[in-house]
Amino acid sequence: EGKGAEEYDYLLKALAVDSENTGLAWHNLGKLLVRLGAIKSARIAFDAMVAAQSAIQYQTARLEFLKTHIPEDTEAIERAQAQLDSTPGEFVAE
């Protein structure tokens, strides 16, 4: 066991506290699972991330994950792209 196992345990604890509102923990879990080669589990984490918080950066991360690791699932990629396209951008006042 190494740092990956420690990080995994930490992320599971964070998700146990609040899995429905913490996109960041889901995002970090997804990234860890990708590093470990657990692509199917990573996909679940990235989908849960967007379900928890549909922020543009999370939707973009999921879309990039799908394009990179599951390019054959064109239907999921199209759905993720459509969701991202329909999300209003954040206006930054100058």
PDB file of N, CA and C in Angstrom:
ATOM      1  N   GLU A   1       0.847  -1.191   0.000  1.00  0.00           N
ATOM      2  CA  GLU A   1       0.000   0.000   0.000  1.00  0.00           C
ATOM      3  C   GLU A   1       0.882   1.241   0.000  1.00  0.00           C
ATOM      4  N   GLY A   2       0.424   2.243  -0.667  1.00  0.00           N
ATOM      5  CA  GLY A   2       1.190   3.469  -0.716  1.00  0.00           C
ATOM      6  C   GLY A   2       0.287   4.662  -0.529  1.00  0.00           C
ATOM      7  N   LYS A   3       0.718   5.778  -1.080  1.00  0.00           N
ATOM      8  CA  LYS A   3      -0.056   7.010  -0.938  1.00  0.00           C
ATOM      9  C   LYS A   3      -1.422   6.905  -1.603  1.00  0.00           C
ATOM     10  N   GLY A   4      -1.522   6.109  -2.682  1.00  0.00           N
ATOM     11  CA  GLY A   4      -2.804   5.925  -3.359  1.00  0.00           C
ATOM     12  C   GLY A   4      -3.847   5.346  -2.423  1.00  0.00           C
ATOM     13  N   ALA A   5      -3.448   4.368  -1.633  1.00  0.00           N
ATOM     14  CA  ALA A   5      -4.378   3.752  -0.680  1.00  0.00           C
ATOM     15  C   ALA A   5      -4.785   4.744   0.395  1.00  0.00           C
ATOM     16  N   GLU A   6      -3.832   5.538   0.866  1.00  0.00           N
ATOM     17  CA  GLU A   6      -4.134   6.580   1.861  1.00  0.00           C
ATOM     18  C   GLU A   6      -5.114   7.600   1.293  1.00  0.00           C
ATOM     19  N   GLU A   7      -4.829   8.040   0.080  1.00  0.00           N
ATOM     20  CA  GLU A   7      -5.682   9.036  -0.574  1.00  0.00           C
ATOM     21  C   GLU A   7      -7.082   8.471  -0.788  1.00  0.00           C
ATOM     22  N   TYR A   8      -7.161   7.217  -1.207  1.00  0.00           N
ATOM     23  CA  TYR A   8      -8.448   6.555  -1.419  1.00  0.00           C
ATOM     24  C   TYR A   8      -9.257   6.523  -0.124  1.00  0.00           C
ATOM     25  N   ASP A   9      -8.628   6.115   0.962  1.00  0.00           N
ATOM     26  CA  ASP A   9      -9.315   6.064   2.258  1.00  0.00           C
ATOM     27  C   ASP A   9      -9.806   7.444   2.680  1.00  0.00           C
ATOM     28  N   TYR A  10      -8.962   8.450   2.492  1.00  0.00           N
ATOM     29  CA  TYR A  10      -9.334   9.824   2.848  1.00  0.00           C
ATOM     30  C   TYR A  10     -10.539  10.287   2.039  1.00  0.00           C
ATOM     31  N   LEU A  11     -10.520  10.014   0.745  1.00  0.00           N
ATOM     32  CA  LEU A  11     -11.627  10.444  -0.120  1.00  0.00           C
ATOM     33  C   LEU A  11     -12.921   9.722   0.241  1.00  0.00           C
ATOM     34  N   LEU A  12     -12.824   8.446   0.570  1.00  0.00           N
ATOM     35  CA  LEU A  12     -14.029   7.723   0.980  1.00  0.00           C
ATOM     36  C   LEU A  12     -14.609   8.304   2.264  1.00  0.00           C
ATOM     37  N   LYS A  13     -13.736   8.717   3.182  1.00  0.00           N
ATOM     38  CA  LYS A  13     -14.218   9.354   4.418  1.00  0.00           C
ATOM     39  C   LYS A  13     -14.919  10.673   4.101  1.00  0.00           C
ATOM     40  N   ALA A  14     -14.345  11.461   3.197  1.00  0.00           N
ATOM     41  CA  ALA A  14     -14.961  12.740   2.808  1.00  0.00           C
ATOM     42  C   ALA A  14     -16.316  12.497   2.164  1.00  0.00           C
ATOM     43  N   LEU A  15     -16.412  11.475   1.340  1.00  0.00           N
ATOM     44  CA  LEU A  15     -17.683  11.166   0.686  1.00  0.00           C
ATOM     45  C   LEU A  15     -18.703  10.612   1.664  1.00  0.00           C
ATOM     46  N   ALA A  16     -18.246   9.917   2.687  1.00  0.00           N
ATOM     47  CA  ALA A  16     -19.164   9.396   3.700  1.00  0.00           C
ATOM     48  C   ALA A  16     -19.825  10.534   4.461  1.00  0.00           C
ATOM     49  N   VAL A  17     -19.108  11.638   4.606  1.00  0.00           N
ATOM     50  CA  VAL A  17     -19.645  12.794   5.319  1.00  0.00           C
ATOM     51  C   VAL A  17     -20.708  13.502   4.485  1.00  0.00           C
ATOM     52  N   ASP A  18     -20.443  13.677   3.178  1.00  0.00           N
ATOM     53  CA  ASP A  18     -21.384  14.425   2.335  1.00  0.00           C
ATOM     54  C   ASP A  18     -21.189  14.081   0.862  1.00  0.00           C
ATOM     55  N   SER A  19     -21.699  12.938   0.440  1.00  0.00           N
ATOM     56  CA  SER A  19     -21.496  12.494  -0.940  1.00  0.00           C
ATOM     57  C   SER A  19     -22.381  13.226  -1.936  1.00  0.00           C
ATOM     58  N   GLU A  20     -23.421  13.897  -1.464  1.00  0.00           N
ATOM     59  CA  GLU A  20     -24.362  14.530  -2.386  1.00  0.00           C
ATOM     60  C   GLU A  20     -24.007  15.966  -2.733  1.00  0.00           C
ATOM     61  N   ASN A  21     -23.066  16.571  -2.038  1.00  0.00           N
ATOM     62  CA  ASN A  21     -22.768  17.981  -2.276  1.00  0.00           C
ATOM     63  C   ASN A  21     -21.282  18.265  -2.463  1.00  0.00           C
ATOM     64  N   THR A  22     -20.464  17.249  -2.621  1.00  0.00           N
ATOM     65  CA  THR A  22     -19.041  17.485  -2.703  1.00  0.00           C
ATOM     66  C   THR A  22     -18.443  16.998  -4.013  1.00  0.00           C
ATOM     67  N   GLY A  23     -18.589  17.806  -5.029  1.00  0.00           N
ATOM     68  CA  GLY A  23     -18.020  17.475  -6.324  1.00  0.00           C
ATOM     69  C   GLY A  23     -16.513  17.298  -6.265  1.00  0.00           C
ATOM     70  N   LEU A  24     -15.856  18.070  -5.418  1.00  0.00           N
ATOM     71  CA  LEU A  24     -14.397  18.018  -5.344  1.00  0.00           C
ATOM     72  C   LEU A  24     -13.900  16.638  -4.914  1.00  0.00           C
ATOM     73  N   ALA A  25     -14.503  16.060  -3.903  1.00  0.00           N
ATOM     74  CA  ALA A  25     -14.076  14.731  -3.452  1.00  0.00           C
ATOM     75  C   ALA A  25     -14.326  13.695  -4.548  1.00  0.00           C
ATOM     76  N   TRP A  26     -15.470  13.774  -5.223  1.00  0.00           N
ATOM     77  CA  TRP A  26     -15.742  12.857  -6.337  1.00  0.00           C
ATOM     78  C   TRP A  26     -14.716  13.056  -7.447  1.00  0.00           C
ATOM     79  N   HIS A  27     -14.390  14.315  -7.743  1.00  0.00           N
ATOM     80  CA  HIS A  27     -13.399  14.613  -8.779  1.00  0.00           C
ATOM     81  C   HIS A  27     -12.046  13.987  -8.431  1.00  0.00           C
ATOM     82  N   ASN A  28     -11.612  14.205  -7.205  1.00  0.00           N
ATOM     83  CA  ASN A  28     -10.328  13.664  -6.785  1.00  0.00           C
ATOM     84  C   ASN A  28     -10.330  12.132  -6.789  1.00  0.00           C
ATOM     85  N   LEU A  29     -11.445  11.534  -6.404  1.00  0.00           N
ATOM     86  CA  LEU A  29     -11.555  10.078  -6.442  1.00  0.00           C
ATOM     87  C   LEU A  29     -11.478   9.595  -7.893  1.00  0.00           C
ATOM     88  N   GLY A  30     -12.167  10.262  -8.780  1.00  0.00           N
ATOM     89  CA  GLY A  30     -12.124   9.896 -10.198  1.00  0.00           C
ATOM     90  C   GLY A  30     -10.712   9.959 -10.748  1.00  0.00           C
ATOM     91  N   LYS A  31      -9.989  11.035 -10.430  1.00  0.00           N
ATOM     92  CA  LYS A  31      -8.604  11.185 -10.900  1.00  0.00           C
ATOM     93  C   LYS A  31      -7.717  10.072 -10.339  1.00  0.00           C
ATOM     94  N   LEU A  32      -7.894   9.740  -9.061  1.00  0.00           N
ATOM     95  CA  LEU A  32      -7.114   8.668  -8.447  1.00  0.00           C
ATOM     96  C   LEU A  32      -7.413   7.340  -9.139  1.00  0.00           C
ATOM     97  N   LEU A  33      -8.682   7.055  -9.375  1.00  0.00           N
ATOM     98  CA  LEU A  33      -9.060   5.791 -10.009  1.00  0.00           C
ATOM     99  C   LEU A  33      -8.506   5.691 -11.425  1.00  0.00           C
ATOM    100  N   VAL A  34      -8.449   6.810 -12.137  1.00  0.00           N
ATOM    101  CA  VAL A  34      -7.830   6.816 -13.467  1.00  0.00           C
ATOM    102  C   VAL A  34      -6.354   6.426 -13.333  1.00  0.00           C
ATOM    103  N   ARG A  35      -5.666   7.039 -12.379  1.00  0.00           N
ATOM    104  CA  ARG A  35      -4.243   6.717 -12.168  1.00  0.00           C
ATOM    105  C   ARG A  35      -4.056   5.238 -11.850  1.00  0.00           C
ATOM    106  N   LEU A  36      -5.030   4.649 -11.159  1.00  0.00           N
ATOM    107  CA  LEU A  36      -4.939   3.243 -10.783  1.00  0.00           C
ATOM    108  C   LEU A  36      -5.436   2.313 -11.895  1.00  0.00           C
ATOM    109  N   GLY A  37      -5.953   2.898 -12.977  1.00  0.00           N
ATOM    110  CA  GLY A  37      -6.432   2.096 -14.099  1.00  0.00           C
ATOM    111  C   GLY A  37      -7.839   1.558 -13.941  1.00  0.00           C
ATOM    112  N   ALA A  38      -8.569   2.042 -12.952  1.00  0.00           N
ATOM    113  CA  ALA A  38      -9.945   1.593 -12.699  1.00  0.00           C
ATOM    114  C   ALA A  38     -10.913   2.532 -13.432  1.00  0.00           C
ATOM    115  N   ILE A  39     -10.955   2.399 -14.751  1.00  0.00           N
ATOM    116  CA  ILE A  39     -11.698   3.341 -15.584  1.00  0.00           C
ATOM    117  C   ILE A  39     -13.202   3.269 -15.334  1.00  0.00           C
ATOM    118  N   LYS A  40     -13.757   2.069 -15.200  1.00  0.00           N
ATOM    119  CA  LYS A  40     -15.205   1.951 -14.949  1.00  0.00           C
ATOM    120  C   LYS A  40     -15.589   2.618 -13.632  1.00  0.00           C
ATOM    121  N   SER A  41     -14.782   2.415 -12.609  1.00  0.00           N
ATOM    122  CA  SER A  41     -15.058   3.047 -11.314  1.00  0.00           C
ATOM    123  C   SER A  41     -14.849   4.553 -11.392  1.00  0.00           C
ATOM    124  N   ALA A  42     -13.858   4.977 -12.156  1.00  0.00           N
ATOM    125  CA  ALA A  42     -13.618   6.411 -12.339  1.00  0.00           C
ATOM    126  C   ALA A  42     -14.822   7.064 -13.004  1.00  0.00           C
ATOM    127  N   ARG A  43     -15.408   6.375 -13.966  1.00  0.00           N
ATOM    128  CA  ARG A  43     -16.584   6.924 -14.651  1.00  0.00           C
ATOM    129  C   ARG A  43     -17.727   7.154 -13.667  1.00  0.00           C
ATOM    130  N   ILE A  44     -17.924   6.220 -12.773  1.00  0.00           N
ATOM    131  CA  ILE A  44     -18.968   6.368 -11.751  1.00  0.00           C
ATOM    132  C   ILE A  44     -18.671   7.598 -10.890  1.00  0.00           C
ATOM    133  N   ALA A  45     -17.409   7.763 -10.522  1.00  0.00           N
ATOM    134  CA  ALA A  45     -17.031   8.916  -9.691  1.00  0.00           C
ATOM    135  C   ALA A  45     -17.247  10.226 -10.440  1.00  0.00           C
ATOM    136  N   PHE A  46     -16.873  10.286 -11.724  1.00  0.00           N
ATOM    137  CA  PHE A  46     -17.059  11.525 -12.486  1.00  0.00           C
ATOM    138  C   PHE A  46     -18.542  11.839 -12.690  1.00  0.00           C
ATOM    139  N   ASP A  47     -19.361  10.807 -12.898  1.00  0.00           N
ATOM    140  CA  ASP A  47     -20.807  11.048 -13.021  1.00  0.00           C
ATOM    141  C   ASP A  47     -21.382  11.536 -11.691  1.00  0.00           C
ATOM    142  N   ALA A  48     -20.934  10.956 -10.587  1.00  0.00           N
ATOM    143  CA  ALA A  48     -21.397  11.375  -9.261  1.00  0.00           C
ATOM    144  C   ALA A  48     -20.948  12.806  -8.966  1.00  0.00           C
ATOM    145  N   MET A  49     -19.766  13.168  -9.447  1.00  0.00           N
ATOM    146  CA  MET A  49     -19.236  14.523  -9.260  1.00  0.00           C
ATOM    147  C   MET A  49     -20.190  15.548  -9.875  1.00  0.00           C
ATOM    148  N   VAL A  50     -20.603  15.297 -11.113  1.00  0.00           N
ATOM    149  CA  VAL A  50     -21.496  16.240 -11.794  1.00  0.00           C
ATOM    150  C   VAL A  50     -22.881  16.227 -11.158  1.00  0.00           C
ATOM    151  N   ALA A  51     -23.323  15.067 -10.693  1.00  0.00           N
ATOM    152  CA  ALA A  51     -24.619  14.993 -10.012  1.00  0.00           C
ATOM    153  C   ALA A  51     -24.585  15.794  -8.711  1.00  0.00           C
ATOM    154  N   ALA A  52     -23.449  15.763  -8.020  1.00  0.00           N
ATOM    155  CA  ALA A  52     -23.318  16.484  -6.756  1.00  0.00           C
ATOM    156  C   ALA A  52     -23.206  17.983  -6.984  1.00  0.00           C
ATOM    157  N   GLN A  53     -22.419  18.380  -7.969  1.00  0.00           N
ATOM    158  CA  GLN A  53     -22.208  19.794  -8.278  1.00  0.00           C
ATOM    159  C   GLN A  53     -22.009  19.916  -9.778  1.00  0.00           C
ATOM    160  N   SER A  54     -22.945  20.543 -10.450  1.00  0.00           N
ATOM    161  CA  SER A  54     -22.866  20.607 -11.912  1.00  0.00           C
ATOM    162  C   SER A  54     -22.100  21.829 -12.406  1.00  0.00           C
ATOM    163  N   ALA A  55     -21.099  22.242 -11.661  1.00  0.00           N
ATOM    164  CA  ALA A  55     -20.275  23.386 -12.053  1.00  0.00           C
ATOM    165  C   ALA A  55     -19.607  23.101 -13.398  1.00  0.00           C
ATOM    166  N   ILE A  56     -19.374  24.159 -14.145  1.00  0.00           N
ATOM    167  CA  ILE A  56     -18.787  24.023 -15.480  1.00  0.00           C
ATOM    168  C   ILE A  56     -17.468  23.258 -15.431  1.00  0.00           C
ATOM    169  N   GLN A  57     -16.626  23.534 -14.458  1.00  0.00           N
ATOM    170  CA  GLN A  57     -15.329  22.850 -14.418  1.00  0.00           C
ATOM    171  C   GLN A  57     -15.491  21.348 -14.207  1.00  0.00           C
ATOM    172  N   TYR A  58     -16.505  20.926 -13.466  1.00  0.00           N
ATOM    173  CA  TYR A  58     -16.724  19.496 -13.259  1.00  0.00           C
ATOM    174  C   TYR A  58     -17.308  18.857 -14.511  1.00  0.00           C
ATOM    175  N   GLN A  59     -18.223  19.559 -15.167  1.00  0.00           N
ATOM    176  CA  GLN A  59     -18.772  19.033 -16.409  1.00  0.00           C
ATOM    177  C   GLN A  59     -17.678  18.896 -17.466  1.00  0.00           C
ATOM    178  N   THR A  60     -16.792  19.876 -17.522  1.00  0.00           N
ATOM    179  CA  THR A  60     -15.683  19.831 -18.470  1.00  0.00           C
ATOM    180  C   THR A  60     -14.745  18.671 -18.148  1.00  0.00           C
ATOM    181  N   ALA A  61     -14.459  18.464 -16.872  1.00  0.00           N
ATOM    182  CA  ALA A  61     -13.585  17.359 -16.462  1.00  0.00           C
ATOM    183  C   ALA A  61     -14.195  16.021 -16.857  1.00  0.00           C
ATOM    184  N   ARG A  62     -15.507  15.873 -16.657  1.00  0.00           N
ATOM    185  CA  ARG A  62     -16.160  14.611 -17.035  1.00  0.00           C
ATOM    186  C   ARG A  62     -16.102  14.407 -18.536  1.00  0.00           C
ATOM    187  N   LEU A  63     -16.373  15.460 -19.296  1.00  0.00           N
ATOM    188  CA  LEU A  63     -16.342  15.355 -20.750  1.00  0.00           C
ATOM    189  C   LEU A  63     -14.952  14.952 -21.235  1.00  0.00           C
ATOM    190  N   GLU A  64     -13.917  15.571 -20.697  1.00  0.00           N
ATOM    191  CA  GLU A  64     -12.547  15.230 -21.085  1.00  0.00           C
ATOM    192  C   GLU A  64     -12.202  13.793 -20.691  1.00  0.00           C
ATOM    193  N   PHE A  65     -12.665  13.366 -19.524  1.00  0.00           N
ATOM    194  CA  PHE A  65     -12.455  11.981 -19.099  1.00  0.00           C
ATOM    195  C   PHE A  65     -13.081  11.026 -20.111  1.00  0.00           C
ATOM    196  N   LEU A  66     -14.337  11.280 -20.469  1.00  0.00           N
ATOM    197  CA  LEU A  66     -15.028  10.406 -21.416  1.00  0.00           C
ATOM    198  C   LEU A  66     -14.307  10.369 -22.760  1.00  0.00           C
ATOM    199  N   LYS A  67     -13.928  11.536 -23.267  1.00  0.00           N
ATOM    200  CA  LYS A  67     -13.250  11.596 -24.573  1.00  0.00           C
ATOM    201  C   LYS A  67     -11.909  10.864 -24.537  1.00  0.00           C
ATOM    202  N   THR A  68     -11.205  10.953 -23.436  1.00  0.00           N
ATOM    203  CA  THR A  68      -9.880  10.356 -23.326  1.00  0.00           C
ATOM    204  C   THR A  68      -9.921   8.859 -23.039  1.00  0.00           C
ATOM    205  N   HIS A  69     -10.807   8.446 -22.129  1.00  0.00           N
ATOM    206  CA  HIS A  69     -10.766   7.069 -21.644  1.00  0.00           C
ATOM    207  C   HIS A  69     -11.876   6.170 -22.171  1.00  0.00           C
ATOM    208  N   ILE A  70     -12.966   6.761 -22.679  1.00  0.00           N
ATOM    209  CA  ILE A  70     -14.072   5.950 -23.191  1.00  0.00           C
ATOM    210  C   ILE A  70     -14.590   6.585 -24.493  1.00  0.00           C
ATOM    211  N   PRO A  71     -13.706   6.809 -25.467  1.00  0.00           N
ATOM    212  CA  PRO A  71     -14.117   7.515 -26.690  1.00  0.00           C
ATOM    213  C   PRO A  71     -15.170   6.772 -27.508  1.00  0.00           C
ATOM    214  N   GLU A  72     -15.285   5.466 -27.298  1.00  0.00           N
ATOM    215  CA  GLU A  72     -16.272   4.694 -28.049  1.00  0.00           C
ATOM    216  C   GLU A  72     -17.700   4.947 -27.579  1.00  0.00           C
ATOM    217  N   ASP A  73     -17.871   5.511 -26.390  1.00  0.00           N
ATOM    218  CA  ASP A  73     -19.219   5.787 -25.876  1.00  0.00           C
ATOM    219  C   ASP A  73     -19.657   7.170 -26.344  1.00  0.00           C
ATOM    220  N   THR A  74     -19.925   7.244 -27.638  1.00  0.00           N
ATOM    221  CA  THR A  74     -20.269   8.535 -28.230  1.00  0.00           C
ATOM    222  C   THR A  74     -21.569   9.098 -27.669  1.00  0.00           C
ATOM    223  N   GLU A  75     -22.478   8.232 -27.276  1.00  0.00           N
ATOM    224  CA  GLU A  75     -23.747   8.693 -26.701  1.00  0.00           C
ATOM    225  C   GLU A  75     -23.512   9.440 -25.392  1.00  0.00           C
ATOM    226  N   ALA A  76     -22.681   8.875 -24.519  1.00  0.00           N
ATOM    227  CA  ALA A  76     -22.371   9.532 -23.243  1.00  0.00           C
ATOM    228  C   ALA A  76     -21.621  10.837 -23.477  1.00  0.00           C
ATOM    229  N   ILE A  77     -20.725  10.844 -24.451  1.00  0.00           N
ATOM    230  CA  ILE A  77     -19.975  12.066 -24.772  1.00  0.00           C
ATOM    231  C   ILE A  77     -20.929  13.143 -25.272  1.00  0.00           C
ATOM    232  N   GLU A  78     -21.853  12.762 -26.146  1.00  0.00           N
ATOM    233  CA  GLU A  78     -22.827  13.733 -26.662  1.00  0.00           C
ATOM    234  C   GLU A  78     -23.719  14.279 -25.551  1.00  0.00           C
ATOM    235  N   ARG A  79     -24.156  13.412 -24.629  1.00  0.00           N
ATOM    236  CA  ARG A  79     -24.989  13.873 -23.505  1.00  0.00           C
ATOM    237  C   ARG A  79     -24.203  14.831 -22.611  1.00  0.00           C
ATOM    238  N   ALA A  80     -22.951  14.489 -22.328  1.00  0.00           N
ATOM    239  CA  ALA A  80     -22.121  15.349 -21.472  1.00  0.00           C
ATOM    240  C   ALA A  80     -21.876  16.690 -22.146  1.00  0.00           C
ATOM    241  N   GLN A  81     -21.638  16.673 -23.461  1.00  0.00           N
ATOM    242  CA  GLN A  81     -21.416  17.917 -24.212  1.00  0.00           C
ATOM    243  C   GLN A  81     -22.685  18.763 -24.225  1.00  0.00           C
ATOM    244  N   ALA A  82     -23.832  18.128 -24.420  1.00  0.00           N
ATOM    245  CA  ALA A  82     -25.105  18.861 -24.441  1.00  0.00           C
ATOM    246  C   ALA A  82     -25.384  19.497 -23.085  1.00  0.00           C
ATOM    247  N   GLN A  83     -25.095  18.775 -22.002  1.00  0.00           N
ATOM    248  CA  GLN A  83     -25.302  19.339 -20.669  1.00  0.00           C
ATOM    249  C   GLN A  83     -24.394  20.539 -20.458  1.00  0.00           C
ATOM    250  N   LEU A  84     -23.138  20.399 -20.856  1.00  0.00           N
ATOM    251  CA  LEU A  84     -22.188  21.497 -20.708  1.00  0.00           C
ATOM    252  C   LEU A  84     -22.629  22.701 -21.540  1.00  0.00           C
ATOM    253  N   ASP A  85     -23.053  22.443 -22.770  1.00  0.00           N
ATOM    254  CA  ASP A  85     -23.483  23.535 -23.652  1.00  0.00           C
ATOM    255  C   ASP A  85     -24.706  24.269 -23.120  1.00  0.00           C
ATOM    256  N   SER A  86     -25.546  23.563 -22.373  1.00  0.00           N
ATOM    257  CA  SER A  86     -26.778  24.189 -21.870  1.00  0.00           C
ATOM    258  C   SER A  86     -26.588  24.864 -20.514  1.00  0.00           C
ATOM    259  N   THR A  87     -25.398  24.761 -19.942  1.00  0.00           N
ATOM    260  CA  THR A  87     -25.118  25.374 -18.643  1.00  0.00           C
ATOM    261  C   THR A  87     -24.691  26.818 -18.845  1.00  0.00           C
ATOM    262  N   PRO A  88     -25.394  27.748 -18.203  1.00  0.00           N
ATOM    263  CA  PRO A  88     -25.008  29.151 -18.371  1.00  0.00           C
ATOM    264  C   PRO A  88     -23.604  29.387 -17.826  1.00  0.00           C
ATOM    265  N   GLY A  89     -22.849  30.189 -18.558  1.00  0.00           N
ATOM    266  CA  GLY A  89     -21.493  30.529 -18.099  1.00  0.00           C
ATOM    267  C   GLY A  89     -21.552  31.509 -16.958  1.00  0.00           C
ATOM    268  N   GLU A  90     -20.490  31.541 -16.202  1.00  0.00           N
ATOM    269  CA  GLU A  90     -20.433  32.470 -15.085  1.00  0.00           C
ATOM    270  C   GLU A  90     -19.958  33.835 -15.595  1.00  0.00           C
ATOM    271  N   PHE A  91     -20.655  34.857 -15.207  1.00  0.00           N
ATOM    272  CA  PHE A  91     -20.281  36.206 -15.608  1.00  0.00           C
ATOM    273  C   PHE A  91     -19.326  36.754 -14.569  1.00  0.00           C
ATOM    274  N   VAL A  92     -18.195  37.227 -15.041  1.00  0.00           N
ATOM    275  CA  VAL A  92     -17.208  37.798 -14.138  1.00  0.00           C
ATOM    276  C   VAL A  92     -17.192  39.303 -14.352  1.00  0.00           C
ATOM    277  N   ALA A  93     -17.601  40.040 -13.336  1.00  0.00           N
ATOM    278  CA  ALA A  93     -17.639  41.507 -13.441  1.00  0.00           C
ATOM    279  C   ALA A  93     -16.228  42.051 -13.375  1.00  0.00           C
ATOM    280  N   GLU A  94     -15.994  43.080 -14.153  1.00  0.00           N
ATOM    281  CA  GLU A  94     -14.654  43.704 -14.142  1.00  0.00           C
ATOM    282  C   GLU A  94     -14.651  44.916 -13.256  1.00  0.00           C
TER     283      GLU A  94
END
